[in-house]
Tab-separated table of C-alpha atoms in Angstrom:
chain	number	residue	atom	x	y	z
S	1	MET	CA	43.466	126.792	78.768
S	2	ALA	CA	46.701	127.112	76.834
S	3	ARG	CA	50.069	125.557	77.422
S	4	THR	CA	52.434	127.886	79.257
S	5	ALA	CA	56.214	128.029	79.217
S	6	THR	CA	58.070	129.729	82.047
S	7	ASP	CA	61.732	130.606	82.293
S	8	ASN	CA	63.484	129.426	85.486
S	9	ARG	CA	67.000	130.699	84.970
S	10	ASP	CA	68.360	130.139	88.476
S	11	GLY	CA	70.221	126.886	89.114
S	12	GLU	CA	71.314	126.088	85.557
S	13	THR	CA	73.011	122.720	85.213
S	14	GLY	CA	75.230	121.074	82.637
S	15	GLY	CA	76.157	117.518	81.733
S	16	GLU	CA	74.256	114.354	82.567
S	17	THR	CA	71.300	114.799	84.917
S	18	LYS	CA	70.731	112.265	87.682
S	19	ILE	CA	67.059	111.362	87.851
S	20	ALA	CA	64.861	109.254	90.125
S	21	ILE	CA	61.651	107.488	89.127
S	22	VAL	CA	58.871	107.742	91.710
S	23	GLY	CA	56.337	104.924	91.347
S	24	MET	CA	57.614	101.697	89.781
S	25	GLY	CA	54.455	100.499	88.061
S	26	LYS	CA	53.823	99.332	84.510
S	27	ILE	CA	54.383	102.653	82.741
S	28	ALA	CA	57.648	103.242	84.610
S	29	ARG	CA	59.051	99.816	83.703
S	30	ASP	CA	57.736	99.720	80.143
S	31	GLN	CA	58.623	103.266	79.092
S	32	HIS	CA	60.602	105.402	81.547
S	33	VAL	CA	63.294	102.918	82.548
S	34	PRO	CA	64.383	101.984	78.997
S	35	GLU	CA	64.235	105.558	77.712
S	36	ILE	CA	66.321	106.900	80.598
S	37	ALA	CA	68.812	104.094	79.980
S	38	ALA	CA	69.065	105.099	76.319
S	39	SER	CA	69.214	108.840	76.991
S	40	PRO	CA	72.588	110.641	76.803
S	41	ALA	CA	71.133	113.399	79.004
S	42	PHE	CA	69.903	111.390	82.024
S	43	SER	CA	71.099	108.600	84.284
S	44	LEU	CA	68.758	106.652	86.552
S	45	ALA	CA	70.178	107.143	90.040
S	46	ALA	CA	67.339	105.869	92.246
S	47	THR	CA	63.791	104.596	92.410
S	48	VAL	CA	61.104	105.416	94.961
S	49	ASP	CA	58.344	102.919	95.690
S	50	PRO	CA	57.051	101.368	98.924
S	51	VAL	CA	57.241	97.867	97.440
S	52	ALA	CA	58.723	97.575	93.946
S	53	ARG	CA	62.447	97.632	93.208
S	54	LEU	CA	64.647	97.670	90.122
S	55	ASP	CA	67.705	95.443	90.108
S	56	GLY	CA	70.960	97.366	90.246
S	57	VAL	CA	69.379	100.723	91.139
S	58	GLU	CA	69.359	102.288	94.596
S	59	ALA	CA	65.838	102.119	96.041
S	60	TYR	CA	63.917	104.141	98.599
S	61	ALA	CA	60.546	103.406	100.148
S	62	ASP	CA	59.467	107.046	100.264
S	63	LEU	CA	60.344	110.265	98.499
S	64	ALA	CA	61.314	112.224	101.615
S	65	ALA	CA	64.081	109.736	102.382
S	66	MET	CA	65.441	109.958	98.852
S	67	LEU	CA	65.361	113.755	98.804
S	68	GLU	CA	67.297	113.900	102.063
S	69	ALA	CA	69.831	111.205	101.200
S	70	ARG	CA	70.530	112.153	97.577
S	71	PRO	CA	70.934	115.907	97.040
S	72	ASP	CA	72.874	115.048	93.877
S	73	ILE	CA	69.671	113.784	92.197
S	74	SER	CA	68.318	116.926	90.585
S	75	ALA	CA	65.248	115.569	88.764
S	76	VAL	CA	62.371	113.185	89.397
S	77	ALA	CA	59.859	111.514	87.086
S	78	LEU	CA	56.544	111.015	88.877
S	79	CYS	CA	54.846	107.847	87.611
S	80	THR	CA	52.453	107.237	90.501
S	81	PRO	CA	48.666	107.200	90.201
S	82	PRO	CA	47.424	110.807	89.969
S	83	GLN	CA	45.701	110.739	93.363
S	84	VAL	CA	49.026	111.085	95.223
S	85	ARG	CA	51.004	113.042	92.655
S	86	PHE	CA	50.452	116.583	93.931
S	87	GLY	CA	52.025	116.070	97.353
S	88	LEU	CA	55.013	114.287	95.857
S	89	ALA	CA	55.544	116.894	93.153
S	90	ARG	CA	55.257	119.719	95.648
S	91	ALA	CA	57.810	118.102	97.966
S	92	ALA	CA	60.252	117.571	95.102
S	93	LEU	CA	59.925	121.147	93.839
S	94	LEU	CA	60.326	122.606	97.332
S	95	ALA	CA	63.437	120.456	97.730
S	96	GLY	CA	64.876	122.057	94.604
S	97	ARG	CA	64.320	119.254	92.072
S	98	ASP	CA	63.030	119.452	88.522
S	99	VAL	CA	59.853	117.418	87.971
S	100	LEU	CA	58.409	115.446	85.057
S	101	LEU	CA	54.745	114.590	85.581
S	102	GLU	CA	53.213	111.549	83.897
S	103	LYS	CA	49.757	112.148	82.489
S	104	PRO	CA	47.391	113.290	83.809
S	105	PRO	CA	49.489	115.821	85.738
S	106	GLY	CA	47.052	115.948	88.651
S	107	VAL	CA	43.591	115.171	89.916
S	108	THR	CA	42.440	118.779	89.476
S	109	VAL	CA	43.440	121.732	87.330
S	110	ALA	CA	44.107	123.793	90.459
S	111	GLU	CA	46.776	121.292	91.512
S	112	VAL	CA	48.624	121.763	88.234
S	113	HIS	CA	48.592	125.549	88.460
S	114	THR	CA	49.742	125.446	92.071
S	115	LEU	CA	52.697	123.278	91.077
S	116	GLU	CA	53.439	125.646	88.205
S	117	ARG	CA	53.559	128.563	90.628
S	118	ILE	CA	55.830	126.685	93.049
S	119	ALA	CA	58.192	125.695	90.240
S	120	ALA	CA	58.484	129.304	89.101
S	121	ALA	CA	59.057	130.543	92.656
S	122	LYS	CA	61.761	127.930	93.290
S	123	GLY	CA	63.440	128.304	89.901
S	124	ARG	CA	62.738	124.671	88.980
S	125	VAL	CA	61.525	122.990	85.804
S	126	LEU	CA	58.027	121.493	85.674
S	127	PHE	CA	57.068	119.406	82.640
S	128	THR	CA	53.590	117.973	82.040
S	129	ALA	CA	54.493	115.052	79.761
S	130	TRP	CA	51.403	114.290	77.651
S	131	HIS	CA	52.910	111.328	75.811
S	132	SER	CA	50.397	111.257	72.950
S	133	GLN	CA	51.443	114.778	71.974
S	134	PHE	CA	54.831	113.256	71.137
S	135	ALA	CA	53.494	110.683	68.675
S	136	PRO	CA	55.406	111.072	65.403
S	137	GLY	CA	52.507	112.404	63.332
S	138	ILE	CA	51.322	115.115	65.701
S	139	ASP	CA	53.585	117.933	64.511
S	140	ALA	CA	52.626	117.284	60.876
S	141	ALA	CA	48.939	117.266	61.820
S	142	ARG	CA	49.271	120.553	63.684
S	143	GLU	CA	51.054	122.189	60.748
S	144	TRP	CA	48.469	120.933	58.234
S	145	LEU	CA	45.545	122.222	60.298
S	146	ALA	CA	47.077	125.647	60.847
S	147	GLY	CA	45.170	128.173	58.781
S	148	ARG	CA	42.302	125.779	58.070
S	149	ARG	CA	38.841	126.052	59.603
S	150	VAL	CA	37.710	122.952	61.469
S	151	THR	CA	34.111	122.072	60.552
S	152	GLY	CA	33.766	118.961	62.730
S	153	ALA	CA	35.554	115.979	64.229
S	154	GLU	CA	34.818	112.423	65.350
S	155	ILE	CA	37.023	110.549	67.812
S	156	VAL	CA	36.869	106.860	68.749
S	157	TRP	CA	39.048	105.808	71.708
S	158	ARG	CA	38.149	102.273	72.783
S	159	GLU	CA	40.178	99.586	74.538
S	160	ASP	CA	39.917	96.683	76.973
S	161	VAL	CA	40.818	97.891	80.471
S	162	ARG	CA	41.805	94.346	81.426
S	163	TRP	CA	44.534	94.562	78.789
S	164	SER	CA	45.661	98.153	79.259
S	165	HIS	CA	45.389	98.503	83.057
S	166	PRO	CA	45.186	94.963	84.471
S	167	GLY	CA	44.125	94.941	88.111
S	168	GLN	CA	44.733	98.682	88.573
S	169	ASP	CA	41.856	99.587	90.883
S	170	TRP	CA	43.064	103.189	91.264
S	171	ILE	CA	41.788	103.970	87.763
S	172	PHE	CA	38.174	103.511	88.954
S	173	GLU	CA	38.663	105.443	92.196
S	174	PRO	CA	37.891	109.168	92.597
S	175	GLY	CA	40.592	111.069	90.728
S	176	GLY	CA	41.432	108.077	88.547
S	177	THR	CA	39.031	109.314	85.805
S	178	GLY	CA	38.116	105.818	84.584
S	179	VAL	CA	37.836	105.620	80.795
S	180	TYR	CA	39.135	109.180	80.552
S	181	ASP	CA	42.575	107.922	81.571
S	182	PRO	CA	43.158	106.749	77.980
S	183	GLY	CA	40.614	109.209	76.592
S	184	ILE	CA	42.628	112.144	77.866
S	185	ASN	CA	45.341	111.082	75.426
S	186	ALA	CA	42.969	111.925	72.581
S	187	LEU	CA	42.103	115.213	74.267
S	188	SER	CA	45.806	116.030	74.550
S	189	ILE	CA	46.167	115.462	70.798
S	190	LEU	CA	43.120	117.575	69.967
S	191	THR	CA	44.167	120.514	72.121
S	192	ARG	CA	47.629	120.344	70.576
S	193	ILE	CA	46.656	120.254	66.893
S	194	ILE	CA	43.290	122.022	66.491
S	195	PRO	CA	43.758	125.786	65.871
S	196	SER	CA	40.802	126.695	68.084
S	197	ASP	CA	39.806	126.424	71.712
S	198	LEU	CA	37.460	123.555	72.584
S	199	ARG	CA	34.610	123.557	75.080
S	200	VAL	CA	32.471	120.764	76.488
S	201	VAL	CA	28.808	120.820	75.442
S	202	SER	CA	27.533	117.591	77.003
S	203	ALA	CA	28.614	114.160	78.173
S	204	GLU	CA	27.110	110.774	79.017
S	205	HIS	CA	28.929	108.480	81.451
S	206	ASP	CA	28.403	104.778	82.185
S	207	LEU	CA	29.193	104.097	85.840
S	208	PRO	CA	29.571	100.512	87.115
S	209	GLY	CA	27.549	99.988	90.256
S	210	ASN	CA	30.647	99.074	92.256
S	211	ARG	CA	33.030	101.746	90.929
S	212	ALA	CA	33.505	105.520	91.255
S	213	ALA	CA	34.615	106.430	87.715
S	214	PRO	CA	33.088	105.783	84.288
S	215	ILE	CA	33.789	102.685	82.215
S	216	GLY	CA	32.297	104.216	79.058
S	217	ALA	CA	31.591	107.764	77.909
S	218	ARG	CA	30.235	109.807	75.032
S	219	LEU	CA	31.422	113.396	74.876
S	220	VAL	CA	30.251	116.310	72.736
S	221	MET	CA	32.501	119.333	72.401
S	222	ALA	CA	32.573	122.356	70.125
S	223	THR	CA	35.178	124.671	68.683
S	224	GLU	CA	34.975	128.376	69.406
S	225	ASP	CA	32.824	128.966	66.306
S	226	GLY	CA	30.565	125.990	67.015
S	227	ALA	CA	31.962	123.115	64.950
S	228	PRO	CA	30.864	119.844	66.620
S	229	VAL	CA	33.463	117.430	68.012
S	230	THR	CA	32.175	114.041	69.191
S	231	MET	CA	34.111	111.462	71.181
S	232	ASP	CA	33.294	107.840	71.952
S	233	MET	CA	35.299	106.272	74.816
S	234	GLU	CA	35.023	102.680	75.974
S	235	PHE	CA	36.866	100.416	78.432
S	236	ARG	CA	34.888	97.293	77.475
S	237	GLU	CA	36.167	96.971	73.903
S	238	GLN	CA	36.992	93.434	72.830
S	239	GLY	CA	39.925	92.836	70.523
S	240	GLU	CA	42.328	95.438	69.171
S	241	ALA	CA	42.288	98.906	70.687
S	242	LEU	CA	40.866	101.711	68.548
S	243	TRP	CA	42.608	105.082	68.840
S	244	ASP	CA	41.332	106.996	65.825
S	245	MET	CA	40.043	110.415	64.866
S	246	VAL	CA	38.826	112.302	61.815
S	247	ILE	CA	39.037	116.092	61.747
S	248	ARG	CA	37.032	117.757	59.001
S	249	THR	CA	38.044	121.148	57.621
S	250	ASP	CA	37.014	123.587	54.918
S	251	ARG	CA	39.869	122.174	52.807
S	252	GLY	CA	39.769	118.426	53.305
S	253	ASP	CA	39.864	115.880	56.120
S	254	LEU	CA	42.662	114.863	58.463
S	255	THR	CA	42.678	111.314	59.866
S	256	LEU	CA	44.777	109.954	62.709
S	257	SER	CA	45.025	106.298	63.675
S	258	LYS	CA	47.062	104.190	66.091
S	259	GLY	CA	47.148	107.103	68.520
S	260	GLY	CA	48.895	109.426	66.071
S	261	ALA	CA	51.375	107.010	64.511
S	262	VAL	CA	49.570	107.289	61.166
S	263	VAL	CA	48.292	110.655	59.935
S	264	SER	CA	46.684	111.277	56.544
S	265	ALA	CA	45.607	114.622	55.115
S	266	ALA	CA	43.215	114.672	52.158
S	267	GLY	CA	44.084	111.013	51.619
S	268	LEU	CA	47.878	111.428	51.651
S	269	ASP	CA	50.172	110.117	54.402
S	270	ILE	CA	51.858	113.093	56.059
S	271	SER	CA	53.227	111.308	59.125
S	272	LYS	CA	56.020	109.561	57.177
S	273	THR	CA	56.210	106.833	59.812
S	274	GLY	CA	55.122	103.876	57.739
S	275	GLY	CA	52.756	102.923	60.542
S	276	ALA	CA	55.560	102.426	63.060
S	277	LEU	CA	54.578	102.507	66.700
S	278	PRO	CA	55.018	105.956	68.234
S	279	ASP	CA	58.419	106.563	69.827
S	280	GLU	CA	56.789	108.903	72.286
S	281	TYR	CA	58.895	108.509	75.411
S	282	ARG	CA	62.219	108.992	73.634
S	283	ARG	CA	60.908	112.352	72.449
S	284	ILE	CA	59.563	113.129	75.938
S	285	TYR	CA	63.003	112.723	77.471
S	286	GLU	CA	64.594	114.735	74.688
S	287	ARG	CA	62.138	117.510	75.471
S	288	PHE	CA	62.766	117.237	79.215
S	289	ALA	CA	66.519	117.438	78.596
S	290	ASP	CA	66.015	120.617	76.566
S	291	LEU	CA	63.835	122.137	79.274
S	292	VAL	CA	66.395	121.304	81.981
S	293	ALA	CA	69.181	122.848	79.920
S	294	LEU	CA	67.140	125.980	79.225
S	295	ARG	CA	65.728	126.117	82.790
S	296	ARG	CA	62.265	126.404	81.270
S	297	SER	CA	58.944	124.848	82.354
S	298	ASP	CA	56.349	123.408	79.972
S	299	VAL	CA	52.914	123.156	81.589
S	300	ASP	CA	49.747	122.196	79.690
S	301	ALA	CA	46.487	121.891	81.635
S	302	ALA	CA	44.082	122.003	78.673
S	303	PRO	CA	43.377	118.235	78.381
S	304	LEU	CA	42.729	117.968	82.119
S	305	GLN	CA	40.451	121.028	81.983
S	306	LEU	CA	38.269	119.396	79.310
S	307	THR	CA	38.110	116.201	81.372
S	308	ALA	CA	37.064	118.135	84.474
S	309	ASP	CA	34.445	120.021	82.458
S	310	ALA	CA	33.090	116.724	81.101
S	311	PHE	CA	32.592	115.430	84.642
S	312	LEU	CA	30.710	118.641	85.515
S	313	ALA	CA	28.472	118.433	82.439
S	314	ALA	CA	27.791	114.683	82.387
S	315	ARG	CA	24.604	112.725	82.722
S	316	TRP	CA	25.283	109.459	84.544
S	317	ALA	CA	23.807	106.034	83.788
S	318	MET	CA	24.320	102.940	85.913
S	319	ALA	CA	26.179	100.068	84.259
S	320	ASP	CA	26.798	96.480	85.304
S	321	PRO	CA	29.301	96.031	88.145
S	322	PHE	CA	32.869	95.601	86.936
S	323	GLU	CA	35.288	92.957	88.249
S	324	TRP	CA	38.739	92.113	87.012
């Protein structure tokens, strides 16, 4: 399912946009707070979290209170676990606020499309911020693949969940998607750069006996004309995380490593990053600023659709119980 962009011309704004962060967890503190602070387009006016606070920033325990008390805050960044994101996003849109959704944008594809419809009806901006699509090598990869025929691809996306999501039980609850939470980053890259629709052929999931979402997965997809795309996902990797892919074409191979920070085509570096870590969230907030100025939504449900299809197609195997 393709990305859609919708014009919402009513309620155009100018100047610095006051924004609130909803959900003050690790991703909010590590990425959203510093990027908003550095952005010339946004100022952090409030946070919303039942427990966590940020020194020097007005705090609210729930979104309804913030929406009522601060009509001057015209945008929110939703950084909560996905299980509660729909209700919060809907409330913000109905209250006339623009909304940035952390990935994944919802628990189900239907949620995302419902929010898209509400945003259009209310004249608000909705932005599904797939951060891996903003890695510095992604645009170059997309341009290089355009006009080439993909003949196959192999993806390896393996990390230690104790390092990447320490103690975050929500990731193994229904709607948390388990190992697909990082794996969907790879899917967001693939759906962005491959010049063909992808479909799920089969999947194998390893389910810990005491959890509701997979800790390991093997996924087989195919392009429209049948080129195989395999994906190996793992939450039990020891040592350095592996975020790599090779895309084979009729005119050479494309390789991505470090989540898209390094991209080589036919053996030549085309990312021009020197291996620097991706500056993804700076580019996300630049994009959000452009969307707010243009009154235009940017909604991409394709990575979530592939994840949902994988859960429908999967064979499940029991794995050892998982404890933090």
